[in-house]
Short mmCIF file of C-alpha atoms and ligand atoms in Angstrom, two decimals:
data_model
loop_
_atom_site.label_atom_id
_atom_site.label_comp_id
_atom_site.label_asym_id
_atom_site.label_seq_id
_atom_site.Cartn_x
_atom_site.Cartn_y
_atom_site.Cartn_z
CA MET Y 168 -98.76 -76.18 184.79
CA SER Y 169 -101.38 -78.82 183.97
CA ALA Y 170 -103.80 -79.80 186.76
CA ALA Y 171 -103.05 -83.28 188.34
CA ASN Y 172 -104.52 -86.04 186.25
CA GLY Y 173 -107.52 -87.91 187.29
CA THR Y 174 -110.04 -90.20 186.07
CA VAL Y 175 -112.01 -89.61 182.69
CA LEU Y 176 -115.10 -91.52 181.65
CA VAL Y 177 -114.67 -92.38 178.18
CA THR Y 178 -117.94 -93.13 176.53
CA GLY Y 179 -117.59 -95.26 173.33
CA GLY Y 180 -114.19 -96.00 174.21
CA ALA Y 181 -114.53 -99.49 172.29
CA GLY Y 182 -114.96 -97.66 169.05
CA TYR Y 183 -112.67 -96.02 166.54
CA VAL Y 184 -111.81 -92.59 167.70
CA GLY Y 185 -112.86 -93.43 171.28
CA GLY Y 186 -110.32 -96.25 171.11
CA PHE Y 187 -107.61 -94.17 170.10
CA ALA Y 188 -108.40 -91.68 172.92
CA VAL Y 189 -108.03 -93.96 175.61
CA ARG Y 190 -104.61 -95.01 174.43
CA ALA Y 191 -103.82 -91.25 174.31
CA LEU Y 192 -105.14 -91.01 177.86
CA LEU Y 193 -103.30 -93.84 179.30
CA ALA Y 194 -99.70 -92.92 177.89
CA ALA Y 195 -100.38 -89.56 179.59
CA GLY Y 196 -100.83 -91.09 182.90
CA GLU Y 197 -104.61 -90.97 183.42
CA ARG Y 198 -107.16 -93.36 184.70
CA VAL Y 199 -109.69 -94.62 182.51
CA VAL Y 200 -113.14 -96.03 182.78
CA ILE Y 201 -114.71 -96.86 179.71
CA LEU Y 202 -118.73 -96.86 179.21
CA ASP Y 203 -119.82 -98.50 175.82
CA ASP Y 204 -122.89 -100.37 174.73
CA LEU Y 205 -120.87 -102.46 172.30
CA SER Y 206 -123.48 -102.01 169.58
CA THR Y 207 -120.41 -100.98 167.11
CA GLY Y 208 -117.49 -100.79 169.42
CA HIS Y 209 -115.63 -103.93 170.14
CA ARG Y 210 -114.71 -105.38 173.29
CA GLU Y 211 -110.95 -106.27 172.09
CA ASN Y 212 -110.20 -102.62 171.64
CA VAL Y 213 -110.48 -102.03 175.45
CA PRO Y 214 -107.17 -102.40 176.90
CA ALA Y 215 -106.80 -105.09 179.86
CA THR Y 216 -106.35 -102.70 182.26
CA VAL Y 217 -109.12 -100.50 181.85
CA PRO Y 218 -112.51 -100.91 183.28
CA LEU Y 219 -115.56 -101.49 180.97
CA VAL Y 220 -119.15 -100.51 182.20
CA VAL Y 221 -121.28 -102.08 179.33
CA ALA Y 222 -124.54 -99.75 179.49
CA ASP Y 223 -126.91 -97.95 176.98
CA LEU Y 224 -126.94 -94.29 177.71
CA ARG Y 225 -130.88 -94.38 176.57
CA ASP Y 226 -131.23 -95.91 179.67
CA ALA Y 227 -130.82 -93.25 182.11
CA ALA Y 228 -131.44 -95.46 185.29
CA GLY Y 229 -129.41 -98.37 183.90
CA VAL Y 230 -126.56 -95.93 183.44
CA ARG Y 231 -126.71 -94.36 187.02
CA SER Y 232 -126.73 -97.70 188.50
CA ALA Y 233 -123.83 -99.08 186.45
CA LEU Y 234 -121.90 -95.91 187.13
CA ALA Y 235 -122.92 -95.64 190.93
CA ASP Y 236 -119.45 -96.81 192.39
CA VAL Y 237 -117.49 -95.41 189.55
CA GLN Y 238 -115.49 -91.82 190.36
CA PHE Y 239 -114.66 -89.68 187.36
CA ASP Y 240 -114.00 -85.93 187.42
CA ALA Y 241 -113.89 -85.73 183.55
CA VAL Y 242 -115.84 -86.97 180.47
CA MET Y 243 -115.00 -87.85 176.84
CA HIS Y 244 -118.39 -88.39 175.19
CA PHE Y 245 -117.72 -90.38 171.78
CA ALA Y 246 -120.84 -92.78 172.12
CA ALA Y 247 -123.17 -91.93 169.02
CA ASN Y 248 -124.41 -93.28 165.90
CA ALA Y 249 -122.38 -91.43 163.08
CA TYR Y 250 -123.77 -92.25 159.58
CA VAL Y 251 -125.28 -89.65 157.53
CA GLY Y 252 -127.10 -91.84 155.28
CA GLU Y 253 -128.59 -93.90 158.14
CA SER Y 254 -129.74 -90.85 159.78
CA VAL Y 255 -131.80 -89.91 157.22
CA ARG Y 256 -133.38 -93.29 157.02
CA ASP Y 257 -133.84 -93.65 160.70
CA PRO Y 258 -133.91 -90.26 162.35
CA ARG Y 259 -135.37 -91.51 165.67
CA LYS Y 260 -132.47 -93.77 166.14
CA TYR Y 261 -130.22 -90.52 166.11
CA TRP Y 262 -132.37 -88.29 168.13
CA GLU Y 263 -133.02 -90.92 170.83
CA ASN Y 264 -129.44 -91.98 170.99
CA ASN Y 265 -127.28 -89.08 170.13
CA VAL Y 266 -129.53 -86.43 172.05
CA GLY Y 267 -131.48 -88.41 174.33
CA GLY Y 268 -128.61 -90.58 175.32
CA THR Y 269 -126.47 -87.34 175.63
CA LEU Y 270 -128.95 -85.79 177.89
CA ASN Y 271 -129.06 -88.44 180.05
CA LEU Y 272 -124.99 -88.59 180.40
CA LEU Y 273 -125.11 -84.62 180.92
CA GLY Y 274 -127.97 -85.00 183.64
CA LEU Y 275 -125.60 -87.54 185.61
CA CYS Y 276 -122.59 -85.04 185.25
CA LEU Y 277 -124.41 -82.01 186.27
CA ASP Y 278 -125.60 -84.09 189.45
CA ARG Y 279 -122.16 -85.47 190.27
CA GLY Y 280 -120.56 -81.88 189.78
CA VAL Y 281 -118.31 -82.89 186.74
CA GLY Y 282 -116.54 -79.93 185.33
CA ALA Y 283 -114.98 -81.31 182.41
CA PHE Y 284 -116.77 -82.40 179.39
CA VAL Y 285 -115.16 -83.03 175.67
CA PHE Y 286 -117.82 -83.66 173.26
CA SER Y 287 -117.41 -85.53 169.88
CA SER Y 288 -118.79 -83.01 167.38
CA THR Y 289 -118.56 -82.90 163.53
CA CYS Y 290 -117.89 -80.38 160.84
CA ALA Y 291 -121.37 -81.74 159.63
CA VAL Y 292 -122.58 -78.97 162.02
CA TYR Y 293 -121.48 -76.40 159.44
CA GLY Y 294 -124.15 -78.00 156.73
CA GLU Y 295 -123.23 -76.69 152.96
CA PRO Y 296 -120.90 -73.67 153.87
CA PRO Y 297 -120.67 -70.76 151.36
CA VAL Y 298 -117.02 -70.47 152.23
CA PRO Y 299 -113.87 -72.76 151.21
CA ALA Y 300 -112.02 -72.87 154.97
CA LEU Y 301 -114.51 -73.28 157.75
CA ARG Y 302 -114.04 -71.36 160.95
CA GLU Y 303 -115.68 -71.86 164.15
CA ASP Y 304 -117.64 -68.86 164.24
CA LEU Y 305 -119.71 -69.77 161.03
CA PRO Y 306 -123.26 -70.46 161.93
CA ARG Y 307 -124.33 -73.89 162.56
CA ALA Y 308 -126.44 -74.85 159.68
CA PRO Y 309 -126.60 -78.66 159.39
CA VAL Y 310 -128.58 -80.46 156.40
CA ASN Y 311 -129.09 -83.68 157.75
CA PRO Y 312 -130.54 -85.48 161.25
CA TYR Y 313 -126.91 -86.68 162.00
CA GLY Y 314 -125.83 -83.13 161.98
CA ARG Y 315 -128.46 -81.59 163.47
CA THR Y 316 -128.03 -84.02 166.55
CA LYS Y 317 -124.49 -82.83 167.06
CA ALA Y 318 -125.18 -79.24 166.67
CA VAL Y 319 -128.31 -79.43 169.18
CA ILE Y 320 -125.80 -80.83 172.06
CA GLU Y 321 -123.30 -78.07 171.00
CA GLN Y 322 -126.45 -75.69 171.95
CA VAL Y 323 -127.06 -77.63 175.29
CA LEU Y 324 -123.41 -77.48 176.40
CA GLU Y 325 -123.37 -73.80 175.66
CA ASP Y 326 -126.48 -73.38 177.91
CA TYR Y 327 -125.50 -75.53 180.60
CA ALA Y 328 -121.81 -73.98 180.77
CA ALA Y 329 -123.65 -70.16 181.11
CA ALA Y 330 -125.54 -71.92 184.25
CA THR Y 331 -123.62 -74.54 186.07
CA GLY Y 332 -119.82 -75.61 186.59
CA LEU Y 333 -119.88 -77.99 183.44
CA ARG Y 334 -117.35 -76.58 180.92
CA SER Y 335 -116.87 -78.30 177.50
CA PHE Y 336 -115.02 -78.42 174.41
CA ARG Y 337 -116.97 -79.26 171.27
CA LEU Y 338 -114.23 -80.71 169.12
CA ARG Y 339 -115.52 -80.79 165.56
CA TYR Y 340 -113.82 -83.32 163.69
CA PHE Y 341 -113.23 -83.38 159.83
CA ASN Y 342 -112.29 -86.43 158.12
CA ALA Y 343 -111.27 -88.95 160.96
CA SER Y 344 -108.79 -91.57 159.17
CA GLY Y 345 -105.87 -94.03 159.37
CA ALA Y 346 -104.84 -96.41 162.00
CA SER Y 347 -102.04 -97.10 164.63
CA GLU Y 348 -98.25 -97.08 163.19
CA ASP Y 349 -98.03 -100.67 164.53
CA GLY Y 350 -101.15 -101.97 162.41
CA THR Y 351 -103.11 -103.06 165.77
CA LEU Y 352 -106.18 -100.32 165.99
CA GLY Y 353 -108.08 -99.19 163.17
CA GLU Y 354 -111.53 -98.68 161.40
CA ASP Y 355 -113.57 -101.35 161.79
CA HIS Y 356 -117.23 -100.63 161.05
CA GLU Y 357 -119.88 -102.58 159.44
CA PRO Y 358 -121.45 -101.75 157.27
CA GLU Y 359 -118.11 -99.57 156.07
CA THR Y 360 -119.04 -96.02 154.16
CA HIS Y 361 -115.88 -94.11 154.56
CA LEU Y 362 -114.08 -93.32 151.81
CA ILE Y 363 -110.33 -94.59 152.65
CA PRO Y 364 -111.44 -98.05 154.02
CA LEU Y 365 -113.57 -98.89 151.00
CA VAL Y 366 -110.65 -97.58 148.49
CA LEU Y 367 -108.30 -100.26 150.01
CA ARG Y 368 -111.19 -102.86 149.96
CA ALA Y 369 -111.30 -102.05 146.09
CA ALA Y 370 -107.50 -102.28 145.91
CA THR Y 371 -107.76 -105.88 147.40
CA THR Y 372 -110.93 -107.22 145.85
CA GLN Y 373 -110.43 -105.10 142.32
CA SER Y 374 -114.04 -104.65 142.48
CA PRO Y 375 -114.60 -100.95 141.80
CA LEU Y 376 -115.04 -98.12 143.96
CA LYS Y 377 -118.15 -95.78 143.32
CA VAL Y 378 -116.91 -92.40 143.25
CA PHE Y 379 -119.88 -90.24 144.30
CA GLY Y 380 -119.91 -87.45 141.75
CA THR Y 381 -117.09 -86.61 139.33
CA ASP Y 382 -118.82 -83.18 138.03
CA TRP Y 383 -118.38 -81.03 141.12
CA ALA Y 384 -116.99 -77.74 141.17
CA THR Y 385 -113.63 -78.57 142.33
CA PRO Y 386 -110.18 -78.88 140.74
CA ASP Y 387 -110.78 -82.69 139.54
CA GLY Y 388 -114.46 -82.94 139.87
CA THR Y 389 -114.58 -84.98 142.74
CA CYS Y 390 -115.22 -84.13 146.58
CA VAL Y 391 -112.52 -82.43 148.56
CA ARG Y 392 -112.29 -83.19 152.41
CA ASP Y 393 -109.70 -82.78 155.12
CA TYR Y 394 -108.60 -85.92 156.20
CA VAL Y 395 -106.96 -86.05 160.01
CA HIS Y 396 -105.43 -88.77 161.62
CA VAL Y 397 -107.14 -90.43 164.74
CA GLU Y 398 -103.88 -90.20 166.73
CA ASP Y 399 -104.00 -86.54 166.06
CA LEU Y 400 -107.60 -86.48 167.00
CA ALA Y 401 -106.83 -88.27 170.39
CA SER Y 402 -103.91 -85.82 171.24
CA ALA Y 403 -106.31 -82.79 171.06
CA HIS Y 404 -108.87 -84.68 173.46
CA VAL Y 405 -106.27 -85.08 175.84
CA ALA Y 406 -105.21 -81.48 175.45
CA ALA Y 407 -108.77 -80.57 175.89
CA ILE Y 408 -109.38 -82.32 179.17
CA ARG Y 409 -106.45 -80.67 180.59
CA ARG Y 410 -107.29 -77.12 179.51
CA LEU Y 411 -110.54 -77.75 181.26
CA ARG Y 412 -108.99 -78.99 184.24
CA ASP Y 413 -106.78 -75.97 184.38
CA GLY Y 414 -109.80 -73.65 184.38
CA HIS Y 415 -110.27 -73.12 180.70
CA ALA Y 416 -113.90 -71.99 179.71
CA GLY Y 417 -113.85 -74.16 176.77
CA GLY Y 418 -115.48 -73.62 173.19
CA ALA Y 419 -116.00 -74.96 169.99
CA LEU Y 420 -112.78 -76.07 168.00
CA ASN Y 421 -112.10 -77.40 164.48
CA LEU Y 422 -109.89 -80.58 164.26
CA GLY Y 423 -108.66 -80.71 160.75
CA THR Y 424 -105.29 -80.15 158.93
CA GLY Y 425 -106.40 -77.31 156.74
CA ARG Y 426 -105.45 -79.50 153.69
CA GLY Y 427 -107.99 -80.68 151.26
CA THR Y 428 -107.87 -84.02 149.33
CA SER Y 429 -110.01 -84.90 146.52
CA VAL Y 430 -111.68 -88.45 146.10
CA LYS Y 431 -109.41 -88.81 143.15
CA GLU Y 432 -106.11 -87.96 144.99
CA ILE Y 433 -107.15 -90.52 147.88
CA ILE Y 434 -107.48 -93.17 145.22
CA GLU Y 435 -103.81 -92.30 143.79
CA ALA Y 436 -102.72 -92.43 147.47
CA ALA Y 437 -104.05 -95.74 147.77
CA GLU Y 438 -102.11 -96.67 144.46
CA ARG Y 439 -98.88 -95.63 145.88
CA VAL Y 440 -98.92 -97.10 149.27
CA SER Y 441 -100.39 -100.67 148.15
CA GLY Y 442 -98.57 -100.79 144.61
CA LEU Y 443 -102.19 -102.24 143.34
CA THR Y 444 -104.62 -100.22 140.88
CA VAL Y 445 -107.86 -99.06 142.48
CA PRO Y 446 -110.71 -99.60 140.08
CA TRP Y 447 -113.44 -97.28 140.32
CA THR Y 448 -116.37 -96.10 138.41
CA ALA Y 449 -118.38 -92.73 138.33
CA ALA Y 450 -121.57 -92.74 140.29
CA PRO Y 451 -124.19 -90.24 140.93
CA ARG Y 452 -123.59 -87.79 143.76
CA ARG Y 453 -124.33 -89.00 147.32
CA ASP Y 454 -127.30 -87.02 149.02
CA GLY Y 455 -125.96 -84.70 151.66
CA ASP Y 456 -122.42 -84.48 150.23
CA PRO Y 457 -120.96 -80.81 150.16
CA PRO Y 458 -118.38 -80.72 147.58
CA PHE Y 459 -115.50 -79.00 149.74
CA LEU Y 460 -114.81 -79.16 153.40
CA VAL Y 461 -112.04 -78.28 154.77
CA ALA Y 462 -111.09 -76.64 158.18
CA ALA Y 463 -109.44 -73.34 159.12
CA PRO Y 464 -107.35 -75.01 161.99
CA GLY Y 465 -105.73 -72.19 163.95
CA ARG Y 466 -108.43 -72.04 166.78
CA ALA Y 467 -107.16 -75.32 168.23
CA ALA Y 468 -103.47 -74.60 167.82
CA GLU Y 469 -104.24 -71.17 169.69
CA VAL Y 470 -106.31 -72.67 172.28
CA LEU Y 471 -104.92 -76.21 172.83
CA GLY Y 472 -101.34 -75.63 171.64
CA TRP Y 473 -102.57 -78.70 169.09
CA ALA Y 474 -101.15 -78.95 165.75
CA PRO Y 475 -101.55 -82.50 163.70
CA ARG Y 476 -98.20 -84.50 163.46
CA TRP Y 477 -99.75 -86.72 160.58
CA THR Y 478 -99.16 -84.29 157.78
CA SER Y 479 -98.76 -86.52 154.55
CA ILE Y 480 -101.93 -88.02 153.40
CA ASP Y 481 -99.49 -91.04 152.26
CA ARG Y 482 -98.84 -91.64 155.62
CA ILE Y 483 -102.35 -91.62 156.88
CA VAL Y 484 -103.43 -93.77 153.86
CA GLY Y 485 -100.37 -96.14 154.54
CA SER Y 486 -101.52 -96.61 158.04
CA ALA Y 487 -104.78 -97.38 157.10
CA TRP Y 488 -103.68 -100.08 154.67
CA LYS Y 489 -101.52 -101.81 156.86
CA TRP Y 490 -104.42 -101.96 159.33
CA HIS Y 491 -106.50 -103.09 156.36
CA GLN Y 492 -103.85 -105.96 155.39
CA ARG Y 493 -103.69 -107.10 158.99
CA GLY Y 494 -107.60 -107.67 159.26
CA ARG Y 495 -107.51 -109.60 155.84
CA SER Y 496 -104.65 -111.81 157.16
CA GLN Y 497 -106.57 -112.72 160.39
CA PRO Y 498 -109.32 -115.58 160.08
N1 UDP B 124 -116.98 -91.24 148.40
C1 UDP B 124 -117.16 -91.97 147.39
N2 UDP B 124 -117.15 -93.35 147.59
C2 UDP B 124 -117.63 -94.03 148.40
C3 UDP B 124 -117.52 -93.57 149.99
C4 UDP B 124 -117.39 -92.15 149.88
O1 UDP B 124 -116.87 -91.29 146.55
O2 UDP B 124 -117.69 -95.27 148.55
C5 UDP B 124 -116.73 -89.88 148.76
C6 UDP B 124 -117.98 -89.05 149.46
O3 UDP B 124 -118.98 -88.60 148.48
C7 UDP B 124 -117.25 -87.88 150.01
C8 UDP B 124 -116.00 -88.42 150.31
O4 UDP B 124 -115.59 -89.53 149.71
O5 UDP B 124 -116.98 -87.03 149.07
C9 UDP B 124 -115.55 -88.86 151.93
O6 UDP B 124 -116.64 -89.66 152.16
P1 UDP B 124 -116.75 -90.47 153.73
O7 UDP B 124 -117.97 -91.07 153.65
O8 UDP B 124 -115.54 -91.04 154.01
O9 UDP B 124 -116.80 -89.13 154.88
P2 UDP B 124 -117.75 -87.57 154.63
O10 UDP B 124 -116.91 -86.88 154.27
O11 UDP B 124 -119.12 -88.09 154.18
O12 UDP B 124 -117.82 -87.50 156.45
#
């Protein structure tokens, strides 16, 4: 039986994955408080019933004072910078925010005796793995500053769990993608660097997509990724909070489908769901891109009873298409 509901502090709850997690928590009957600095999140993603604390995690004193009267028993921590390329150009931003900001948040959790922490990690902690399907027991070997900041916090969480009552799940996302079925919540980054939104943009503008590398050692020469729908990521987070409240020790879990899809296959899916052609040109490989990143997904199923429900790539791309069209139809 699940422990009673409580109040979950969701950092980055005005963002893409965090926004879906907030909706899933509310649907599961949890109380939610969002902390977000609105640097990349959007105020309109915050449901009217949910309190929003606008604060920057790098400002430890400011966050403590902003949360002084806010009670919470669990944390989902999404707030972070998440562009690989930017992390190479501006590592300070990543170390100060993703690591410095998270240490401030964790310090507050320790001081308040919070026992349940769910951390947004990433398959980037694996680096350029030598095996096709990634299991959680592979060593962490990130190859860029973004992945290193996430790997370091995973290590901090392990150290804290060994010595304190702060238990955590480190959820390693593969490629978060898609939008809500009703087209009201989706991916909205500026600048956009992710494949699916850029493919859909190419379909509507007819300005060619650059395909980064067509000569990889993959079946069709383009990179293969594991695209997992954000609603599935969100449901895993809710299950993780509940397992921690039930006393589970936590751990590192992949959140992926186990299914690989190439860049060309995403283009073809976008053409099917939109009825438009997607113009593209071959471009040089992008720095830091491993050719093949696909999850071995079994452990999350065992530990959380979680399995992705969005198993069709056409449905995932179709939901993003609906969101993309809605964005374009608004002033
Ligand atoms: N990609 C591409 N053209 C683009 C953007 C991405 O060919 O304009 C490729 C990229 O090289 C990678 C895949 O699409 O192989 C997914 O990239 P994305 O940035 O969406 O996610 P990542 O796997 O880097 O987290």
